[in-house]
Coordinates of C-alpha atoms and ligand atoms in Angstrom, one line a residue:
M1488 CA 32.3 17.8 -8.8
E1489 CA 31.3 17.0 -5.4
S1490 CA 29.1 19.4 -3.7
R1491 CA 30.2 21.0 -0.4
R1492 CA 26.8 21.5 1.0
P1493 CA 25.6 18.5 3.4
R1494 CA 23.9 16.2 1.3
I1495 CA 21.0 14.1 2.2
V1496 CA 19.8 11.2 0.8
I1497 CA 16.8 9.7 1.2
L1498 CA 15.9 6.2 -0.1
G1499 CA 12.1 5.9 -1.0
G1500 CA 9.7 8.5 -1.7
G1501 CA 6.6 7.0 -0.6
F1502 CA 4.5 8.7 2.5
A1503 CA 7.2 9.2 4.7
G1504 CA 10.2 9.8 2.2
A1505 CA 8.5 12.2 -0.1
Y1506 CA 7.2 14.0 3.1
C1507 CA 10.4 14.5 4.6
A1508 CA 12.3 15.9 1.4
R1509 CA 9.2 18.1 1.2
E1510 CA 9.6 19.1 4.4
L1511 CA 13.6 19.9 4.3
E1512 CA 12.5 22.2 1.1
G1513 CA 10.9 24.3 3.4
L1514 CA 13.1 24.6 6.0
L1515 CA 16.4 24.6 4.5
G1516 CA 17.6 27.2 2.1
P1517 CA 19.4 25.9 -1.1
D1518 CA 23.0 26.7 -0.2
E1519 CA 22.0 25.2 3.2
A1520 CA 22.0 20.9 2.0
E1521 CA 21.4 19.2 -1.1
V1522 CA 18.9 16.9 -1.0
V1523 CA 18.5 13.4 -3.5
L1524 CA 15.4 11.5 -3.3
L1525 CA 15.5 8.1 -4.9
D1526 CA 12.4 5.7 -5.7
R1527 CA 11.8 3.2 -8.7
N1528 CA 9.1 5.3 -9.3
N1529 CA 8.7 8.7 -10.2
Y1530 CA 5.4 9.0 -8.4
F1531 CA 4.4 7.2 -4.9
V1532 CA 1.3 5.4 -4.5
F1533 CA -2.0 7.0 -2.2
Y1534 CA -2.3 3.7 -0.8
P1535 CA -5.9 4.5 1.1
L1536 CA -6.9 5.0 -2.5
L1537 CA -5.3 1.9 -4.2
V1538 CA -8.0 -0.5 -3.3
E1539 CA -10.4 1.7 -4.9
A1540 CA -7.7 1.6 -8.4
G1541 CA -7.8 -1.7 -8.2
T1542 CA -11.2 -2.6 -8.2
G1543 CA -12.5 -0.5 -10.8
S1544 CA -13.8 2.7 -8.7
L1545 CA -11.3 4.9 -9.3
E1546 CA -9.0 5.3 -12.6
P1547 CA -5.4 3.7 -11.3
R1548 CA -3.6 7.1 -12.3
H1549 CA -5.4 9.4 -10.1
A1550 CA -4.4 7.1 -6.9
V1551 CA -0.8 8.5 -7.7
V1552 CA 1.2 11.6 -7.2
S1553 CA 3.9 12.4 -9.4
L1554 CA 7.3 12.8 -7.2
R1555 CA 8.2 15.5 -10.1
S1556 CA 5.7 17.7 -8.9
F1557 CA 5.6 16.8 -5.5
V1558 CA 8.9 18.2 -4.5
T1559 CA 10.7 21.2 -6.5
S1560 CA 14.2 21.8 -5.2
T1561 CA 15.0 18.0 -4.0
R1562 CA 17.2 16.0 -6.7
F1563 CA 15.1 13.2 -7.7
L1564 CA 16.4 10.0 -9.1
R1565 CA 14.5 7.2 -10.5
A1566 CA 16.5 4.6 -9.6
E1567 CA 16.6 1.0 -8.0
I1568 CA 18.5 1.0 -4.7
V1569 CA 20.3 -2.1 -5.2
A1570 CA 22.9 -1.7 -1.6
V1571 CA 23.5 0.3 1.1
D1572 CA 26.4 0.6 3.0
T1573 CA 25.5 2.2 6.3
R1574 CA 28.8 2.3 7.8
A1575 CA 29.7 4.6 4.9
R1576 CA 26.4 5.7 4.5
E1577 CA 27.0 4.9 1.1
V1578 CA 24.0 3.8 -1.6
T1579 CA 24.7 1.8 -4.6
Y1580 CA 21.8 2.2 -7.3
R1581 CA 21.1 1.7 -11.0
L1582 CA 19.1 4.1 -12.9
A1583 CA 15.9 2.7 -14.9
N1584 CA 16.7 -0.7 -13.6
D1585 CA 19.6 -1.9 -16.0
G1586 CA 21.8 0.9 -16.0
Q1587 CA 25.6 0.3 -14.1
P1588 CA 25.7 0.1 -11.0
Q1589 CA 26.3 4.0 -9.4
Q1590 CA 27.3 5.3 -5.9
L1591 CA 26.1 8.0 -3.7
T1592 CA 27.7 9.1 -0.4
C1593 CA 25.6 11.5 1.9
D1594 CA 26.0 13.2 5.3
H1595 CA 22.3 12.1 6.3
L1596 CA 21.1 8.8 5.1
V1597 CA 17.2 8.7 5.8
L1598 CA 15.9 5.1 5.3
A1599 CA 12.2 5.3 4.0
L1600 CA 11.9 2.3 1.9
G1601 CA 8.7 0.6 3.0
S1602 CA 7.3 -2.6 3.2
V1603 CA 6.4 -5.3 1.2
T1604 CA 3.3 -7.8 1.3
N1605 CA 3.8 -11.0 3.8
L1606 CA 3.4 -14.3 1.4
P1607 CA 4.0 -16.8 3.1
P1608 CA 5.6 -20.2 1.5
I1609 CA 2.0 -21.9 1.2
P1610 CA 2.1 -24.3 -2.0
G1611 CA 0.6 -22.5 -4.8
L1612 CA 0.2 -19.0 -3.2
A1613 CA 3.3 -17.7 -5.3
E1614 CA 1.9 -19.2 -8.6
H1615 CA -1.8 -18.4 -8.5
G1616 CA -2.2 -15.2 -6.0
F1617 CA -2.7 -11.7 -6.3
E1618 CA -1.7 -9.3 -4.1
I1619 CA -2.4 -5.2 -3.7
K1620 CA 0.8 -3.3 -2.7
S1621 CA 1.6 -1.5 -5.9
M1622 CA -0.2 0.5 -8.9
A1623 CA 0.5 -2.6 -10.7
D1624 CA -0.7 -4.9 -8.8
A1625 CA -4.1 -2.6 -8.5
V1626 CA -4.2 -2.8 -12.6
A1627 CA -3.6 -6.5 -12.7
L1628 CA -6.5 -7.4 -10.1
R1629 CA -8.9 -5.2 -12.1
D1630 CA -8.0 -6.9 -15.3
R1631 CA -8.1 -10.4 -13.9
A1632 CA -11.7 -9.6 -12.5
I1633 CA -12.7 -8.5 -16.0
N1634 CA -11.1 -11.6 -17.6
Q1635 CA -13.0 -13.8 -15.1
L1636 CA -16.3 -12.3 -16.2
E1637 CA -15.5 -13.0 -19.9
L1638 CA -14.4 -16.3 -19.2
A1639 CA -17.1 -17.0 -17.2
D1640 CA -19.9 -15.5 -20.2
A1641 CA -18.3 -17.7 -22.6
E1642 CA -17.9 -20.8 -20.6
T1643 CA -20.3 -23.7 -21.9
N1644 CA -18.8 -26.7 -20.3
G1645 CA -20.8 -26.7 -17.0
E1646 CA -22.0 -24.7 -14.1
D1647 CA -18.9 -25.4 -11.3
R1648 CA -16.7 -24.5 -13.8
R1649 CA -18.6 -21.3 -14.4
S1650 CA -18.7 -20.7 -10.6
S1651 CA -15.1 -21.0 -9.7
L1652 CA -14.6 -18.5 -12.7
V1653 CA -15.9 -15.5 -10.6
H1654 CA -15.6 -16.9 -7.1
F1655 CA -12.7 -14.3 -5.6
V1656 CA -11.3 -15.4 -2.1
V1657 CA -9.6 -12.6 -0.4
V1658 CA -7.2 -13.9 2.8
G1659 CA -7.0 -11.2 5.9
G1660 CA -9.8 -9.7 7.6
S1661 CA -7.7 -6.3 8.4
F1662 CA -8.0 -3.1 6.5
T1663 CA -7.0 -4.0 3.5
G1664 CA -9.0 -7.4 3.2
V1665 CA -12.3 -5.6 3.7
E1666 CA -12.1 -3.0 1.8
V1667 CA -11.0 -5.1 -1.2
A1668 CA -13.9 -8.0 -0.3
G1669 CA -16.5 -4.7 -0.3
E1670 CA -15.2 -2.9 -3.2
L1671 CA -14.4 -5.9 -5.1
E1672 CA -18.3 -6.5 -4.4
V1673 CA -19.7 -3.9 -5.9
F1674 CA -17.6 -4.1 -9.0
L1675 CA -18.3 -7.1 -9.9
R1676 CA -22.1 -7.0 -9.4
R1677 CA -22.1 -3.9 -11.4
A1678 CA -19.7 -5.2 -14.1
A1679 CA -21.6 -8.6 -14.6
K1680 CA -24.8 -6.6 -15.6
Q1681 CA -22.9 -6.3 -19.3
F1682 CA -22.5 -10.5 -19.1
P1683 CA -25.5 -11.8 -20.7
S1684 CA -25.0 -15.4 -19.8
L1685 CA -24.1 -13.7 -16.2
V1686 CA -26.3 -12.9 -13.1
P1687 CA -25.0 -10.9 -10.4
S1688 CA -25.3 -13.5 -8.2
D1689 CA -23.1 -15.7 -10.3
C1690 CA -20.4 -13.7 -9.1
R1691 CA -19.2 -14.7 -5.2
V1692 CA -16.7 -13.2 -3.0
T1693 CA -15.2 -15.1 0.3
L1694 CA -13.3 -13.1 2.7
L1695 CA -11.0 -15.2 5.6
E1696 CA -9.7 -14.7 8.4
R1697 CA -7.6 -16.5 10.7
E1698 CA -8.7 -14.9 13.9
Q1699 CA -12.3 -14.9 15.1
R1700 CA -13.3 -11.1 14.4
I1701 CA -12.3 -8.9 11.3
L1702 CA -11.0 -5.2 11.8
P1703 CA -9.1 -6.2 15.1
A1704 CA -7.5 -2.6 15.2
L1705 CA -11.3 -1.2 15.6
G1706 CA -14.0 -1.4 18.9
E1707 CA -16.0 -4.9 18.3
S1708 CA -19.0 -3.2 17.5
L1709 CA -17.6 -1.8 14.9
S1710 CA -16.2 -5.1 13.5
A1711 CA -19.8 -6.3 14.3
F1712 CA -21.2 -3.7 11.7
A1713 CA -18.8 -4.2 9.0
M1714 CA -19.8 -8.1 9.2
H1715 CA -23.0 -7.7 9.2
K1716 CA -23.0 -5.2 6.1
L1717 CA -20.9 -7.2 4.3
R1718 CA -22.5 -10.5 4.8
Q1719 CA -25.9 -8.7 3.5
R1720 CA -24.4 -7.9 0.5
G1721 CA -23.8 -12.1 -0.1
I1722 CA -20.2 -11.8 1.1
A1723 CA -19.4 -14.8 2.6
I1724 CA -17.0 -14.2 6.1
R1725 CA -15.5 -17.3 7.3
L1726 CA -13.5 -16.7 10.6
G1727 CA -10.9 -19.1 12.3
E1728 CA -10.0 -20.3 8.6
M1729 CA -6.7 -20.7 7.6
V1730 CA -5.3 -21.7 3.9
E1731 CA -3.0 -24.1 3.5
R1732 CA -2.8 -24.6 -0.6
V1733 CA -3.8 -22.9 -4.0
E1734 CA -4.5 -24.3 -6.7
R1735 CA -5.5 -23.1 -10.2
D1736 CA -9.3 -23.8 -9.3
R1737 CA -9.4 -24.2 -5.8
V1738 CA -8.3 -23.2 -2.3
V1739 CA -7.4 -25.7 0.5
L1740 CA -8.2 -24.6 3.9
H1741 CA -6.5 -26.2 7.4
G1742 CA -8.5 -28.4 8.4
G1743 CA -9.9 -30.2 5.2
G1744 CA -12.0 -27.2 4.0
E1745 CA -12.3 -26.3 -0.1
L1746 CA -13.6 -23.5 -1.8
D1747 CA -14.0 -23.8 -6.0
A1748 CA -11.9 -20.1 -6.9
S1749 CA -9.6 -19.2 -9.3
T1750 CA -8.8 -15.6 -7.6
V1751 CA -7.1 -15.3 -4.5
I1752 CA -5.8 -12.3 -3.4
W1753 CA -3.6 -12.3 -0.5
C1754 CA -4.0 -9.3 2.0
A1755 CA -2.7 -10.8 5.5
G1756 CA 0.3 -8.2 6.4
V1757 CA 3.2 -6.8 5.6
A1758 CA 6.8 -7.5 5.8
P1759 CA 10.3 -5.9 5.7
N1760 CA 11.3 -4.8 2.3
P1761 CA 13.9 -7.0 1.5
L1762 CA 16.8 -4.6 1.1
V1763 CA 16.5 -3.6 4.8
R1764 CA 16.4 -7.5 6.0
D1765 CA 20.3 -7.3 4.2
L1766 CA 21.4 -4.1 5.8
D1767 CA 23.9 -3.7 8.7
A1768 CA 21.4 -2.4 11.3
P1769 CA 19.7 -3.3 14.3
T1770 CA 16.6 -4.4 13.5
D1771 CA 13.7 -6.2 15.7
E1772 CA 12.5 -9.9 15.7
R1773 CA 10.5 -9.3 12.6
G1774 CA 13.5 -7.6 10.9
Y1775 CA 12.3 -3.7 11.0
I1776 CA 14.7 -0.9 11.6
V1777 CA 15.2 -0.2 15.1
C1778 CA 15.4 3.8 16.3
E1779 CA 15.7 5.9 18.7
A1780 CA 13.3 8.1 19.8
D1781 CA 14.4 10.9 17.6
M1782 CA 14.3 8.5 14.8
S1783 CA 17.9 8.1 14.2
V1784 CA 19.0 4.4 13.5
Q1785 CA 20.7 2.7 16.9
D1786 CA 24.5 2.6 16.6
L1787 CA 24.7 4.5 13.9
D1788 CA 25.6 8.2 13.1
Q1789 CA 23.6 10.3 11.2
V1790 CA 21.5 7.6 9.5
W1791 CA 17.6 7.8 10.2
A1792 CA 14.9 5.3 9.6
I1793 CA 11.0 6.6 8.7
G1794 CA 8.0 5.0 8.0
D1795 CA 7.1 1.2 7.1
S1796 CA 10.4 0.2 7.9
A1797 CA 11.2 1.2 11.0
V1798 CA 10.6 0.7 14.7
N1799 CA 9.6 4.4 16.1
R1800 CA 8.1 4.6 19.6
G1801 CA 6.4 7.3 20.9
P1802 CA 6.9 8.8 24.5
D1803 CA 4.9 5.7 26.0
G1804 CA 7.7 3.5 24.4
R1805 CA 4.8 1.9 22.0
A1806 CA 5.5 1.4 18.4
Y1807 CA 3.8 3.5 16.0
P1808 CA 1.7 1.6 13.5
A1809 CA 2.6 1.4 10.0
T1810 CA 0.6 3.2 8.3
A1811 CA 0.5 6.2 6.1
Q1812 CA -0.7 8.4 8.8
H1813 CA 2.1 7.8 11.0
A1814 CA 4.6 7.9 8.2
L1815 CA 3.9 11.0 6.7
Q1816 CA 4.4 12.8 10.5
Q1817 CA 7.7 10.9 11.3
G1818 CA 8.4 12.3 7.4
R1819 CA 8.2 16.1 8.6
Q1820 CA 9.0 15.4 12.4
L1821 CA 12.2 14.0 10.5
A1822 CA 13.3 16.8 8.5
R1823 CA 12.9 19.1 11.9
N1824 CA 15.4 16.7 13.3
I1825 CA 18.0 16.8 10.5
V1826 CA 17.7 20.4 10.3
R1827 CA 18.4 20.7 14.2
R1828 CA 21.6 18.4 14.0
L1829 CA 22.6 20.5 11.1
H1830 CA 22.4 23.4 13.2
N1831 CA 23.9 21.8 15.9
E1832 CA 20.7 22.0 18.2
P1833 CA 19.2 19.2 20.2
T1834 CA 16.9 16.8 18.4
R1835 CA 13.5 15.7 19.6
G1836 CA 11.8 12.6 19.9
C1837 CA 8.7 11.8 17.6
V1838 CA 5.3 12.1 18.9
I1839 CA 2.5 11.5 16.8
R1840 CA -1.5 11.8 18.0
D1841 CA -2.8 8.9 16.3
K1842 CA -6.2 10.3 14.4
G1843 CA -8.0 6.9 14.1
A1844 CA -8.7 4.7 11.2
I1845 CA -11.5 4.8 8.2
V1846 CA -12.7 1.6 6.3
A1847 CA -14.7 2.1 3.2
L1848 CA -16.9 -1.1 2.7
G1849 CA -18.1 -0.1 -0.6
C1850 CA -22.2 0.9 -1.6
R1851 CA -21.7 3.9 0.3
T1852 CA -21.0 2.5 3.5
G1853 CA -18.0 2.5 5.7
V1854 CA -17.0 2.3 9.7
A1855 CA -14.4 4.7 11.2
E1856 CA -13.2 5.6 14.6
V1857 CA -11.6 8.9 14.8
F1858 CA -10.6 10.3 18.1
G1859 CA -12.1 7.8 20.1
I1860 CA -15.9 8.4 18.5
R1861 CA -17.0 5.2 16.3
I1862 CA -18.9 6.2 13.3
S1863 CA -20.6 3.6 11.1
G1864 CA -22.7 3.5 7.8
F1865 CA -23.0 6.2 4.9
M1866 CA -21.2 8.9 7.3
A1867 CA -18.2 7.0 7.7
W1868 CA -18.2 6.5 3.9
F1869 CA -18.6 10.0 3.3
L1870 CA -15.5 10.8 6.6
F1871 CA -13.6 8.3 4.1
R1872 CA -13.7 9.9 1.0
T1873 CA -13.7 13.8 2.3
V1874 CA -10.8 12.9 4.5
Y1875 CA -8.7 11.6 1.8
L1876 CA -9.7 13.6 -0.9
L1877 CA -8.7 16.8 1.2
K1878 CA -5.5 14.4 2.1
M1879 CA -4.5 14.2 -1.4
P1880 CA -1.6 16.7 -2.6
G1881 CA -2.5 19.0 -5.3
V1882 CA -5.7 20.8 -6.2
G1883 CA -5.9 19.7 -9.4
R1884 CA -5.8 15.5 -8.7
R1885 CA -8.2 16.6 -5.9
L1886 CA -10.7 18.2 -8.2
R1887 CA -10.1 15.1 -10.9
V1888 CA -11.1 12.5 -7.8
A1889 CA -14.0 14.6 -6.8
L1890 CA -15.3 14.8 -10.3
E1891 CA -14.5 11.3 -11.2
W1892 CA -16.4 10.2 -8.1
T1893 CA -19.4 12.1 -8.7
I1894 CA -19.6 10.7 -12.4
D1895 CA -19.1 7.6 -11.7
L1896 CA -22.3 7.7 -9.2
V1897 CA -24.6 8.4 -12.5
F1898 CA -22.2 6.4 -15.0
P1899 CA -20.8 3.5 -14.0
K1900 CA -17.3 2.5 -15.6
D1901 CA -16.8 0.5 -18.4
P1902 CA -15.3 -3.3 -17.3
V1903 CA -12.3 -3.2 -19.8
Q1904 CA -9.0 -4.2 -19.3
L1905 CA -5.9 -2.5 -19.6
G1906 CA -3.8 -5.4 -20.3
L1907 CA -1.7 -6.3 -17.4
T1908 CA -1.6 -10.0 -16.3
R1909 CA -0.3 -11.1 -13.0
R1910 CA 2.5 -13.1 -14.3
E1911 CA 3.8 -9.3 -15.7
V1912 CA 3.7 -8.0 -12.5
H1913 CA 5.4 -11.0 -10.8
D1914 CA 8.2 -11.3 -13.5
K1915 CA 8.5 -7.3 -13.0
Q1916 CA 9.2 -7.6 -9.6
Q1917 CA 11.3 -10.3 -9.9
R1918 CA 13.8 -8.2 -11.4
G1919 CA 14.2 -5.4 -8.6
P1920 CA 14.0 -6.9 -5.0
T1921 CA 10.7 -5.8 -4.6
S1922 CA 8.4 -9.1 -3.4
G1923 CA 8.2 -10.4 -0.3
W1924 CA 7.2 -13.9 -2.6
A1925 CA 8.6 -16.3 -0.6
E1926 CA 11.5 -18.3 -2.8
Ligands
LIG1165 C1 -3.7 -1.3 0.0 C2 -3.1 -0.8 1.3 C3 -4.0 0.2 1.7 C4 -4.0 1.1 2.9 N1 -4.3 2.0 3.1 C5 -4.2 3.0 4.1 C6 -5.2 4.0 4.9 O1 -6.3 3.8 4.1 N2 -4.7 4.7 5.7 C7 -3.2 4.8 6.4 O2 -2.8 5.2 6.8 N3 -2.5 3.8 5.9 C8 -2.7 2.6 4.7 N4 -1.9 1.9 4.3 C9 -0.6 2.0 5.0 C10 -0.1 2.6 4.4 O3 -0.1 2.8 2.7 C11 1.8 2.9 4.6 O4 1.6 2.7 5.9 C12 2.9 3.9 4.1 O5 2.6 4.0 2.6 C13 4.2 3.5 4.5 O6 4.7 4.8 4.2 P1 6.5 4.6 3.4 O7 7.1 5.7 3.3 O8 6.7 3.7 4.9 O9 6.5 3.5 2.6 P2 6.0 3.5 1.0 O10 4.6 4.6 0.8 O11 5.3 1.9 0.9 O12 7.3 4.1 0.2 C14 8.0 3.4 0.0 C15 8.6 3.9 -1.0 O13 10.1 3.0 -1.4 C16 10.4 2.5 -2.5 N5 11.2 1.4 -3.2 C17 11.2 0.7 -2.3 N6 12.2 -0.5 -2.4 C18 12.9 0.6 -3.2 C19 14.0 0.0 -3.9 N7 15.0 -1.0 -3.8 N8 14.6 0.9 -5.1 C20 14.0 1.8 -5.4 N9 12.7 2.5 -4.5 C21 12.0 1.3 -3.3 C22 8.9 2.5 -2.9 O14 8.8 2.6 -4.3 C23 8.1 3.2 -2.2 O15 7.9 4.6 -3.2 C24 -2.2 1.0 2.8 C25 -1.7 0.4 2.7 C26 -2.0 -0.5 1.6 C27 -0.9 -2.0 0.7

């Protein structure tokens, strides 16, 4: 039987959607509205710790938050959303990927579908490249690193082959790429000690950035510090370089240069979720949903968009960046606007104060720009861990992560595989419209 309470449907249970649902629970009485949250996973990825999960310094399960424990009175559906009619506010979804398509209509529709990795049509990238956007990606990357160590350890057919097996190329010198390069180097150096025919210096990490500096969102002194620290540890940083082709054992660069590497990790930007690209909703030139100041989608009635999939602007007219920090606050503020609308009160513009950014570089060092203050070295790394530990939902999970980090200082993890390959991740993604891999 159809509920007579207004129904609010939230598509996507990431930072934006999950926090919106939880805020609505706190603001609305059980008889006031029905809140339904849909996501293909019954957890959301705590992205700031995903790189650590993908490079072995954190158990993958500790970098996700269970949606069923995060929300309480919200009805959660683990479902693949396959189509959205924004005019009729009707969602078509499939339970557990292969069920029959089902429809759900609502009074308020919240689009919080996030983004995907931006994967340009570079020859060989779809076939050989890795990305880090989901928990499966993180586990597959860690498994790949261990697999390459195993192969290199057993390799007897010459130094060249061995060298390319344990050469990892990270593309993109922004936050994710820099963290992946830094953490991966630590992981490889530690793990290599367990492989008798390898010495830690056999493992190489190269970071490619097409601009003239890494971490362009931070001040120049912090970029320079990060570059110096990473280079000091043997990470090759090549600026002004672009990838032309990826082969099994080789990366070909624009201008003819070559790198003998078997693993390429693509961290160069995000693109709109494919589902968002197909919506009947106004989008900007990159394909993100354009919203009014109160986060309602332009030209649509009672349809709202938040997080990475939306363009929401602050009072100064500038679009908020695609970060967890902004997605979470948009989710909370949108919940208040929906409640205002239900109570026939005027909605308010979205106002977020940017707190800054922190990047971990591995080896207990980092860089941070917090409330305009620049910090580098151990303090920045410590801040990274403290801030994200405190931000992680759930006391139990916080304790587990803190304990794991502490134990890891003395007893590093064994390099064992969990059994997920890049091909399996890719095949899984092909079943749902989740990937940004170019056709
Ligand atoms: C490796 C990495 C590290 C990052 N580190 C930081 C950091 O340190 N600090 C920071 O502020 N930001 C960080 N970010 C950015 C941050 O994670 C995003 O900006 C934030 O997650 C956006 O929130 P969202 O809710 O819009 O999207 P998401 O958190 O991506 O949530 C979208 C949700 O929609 C679901 N979904 C999508 N399509 C479908 C579908 N068709 N059917 C069903 N469900 C679907 C997904 O499963 C997902 O749960 C990082 C990002 C990455 C990739």
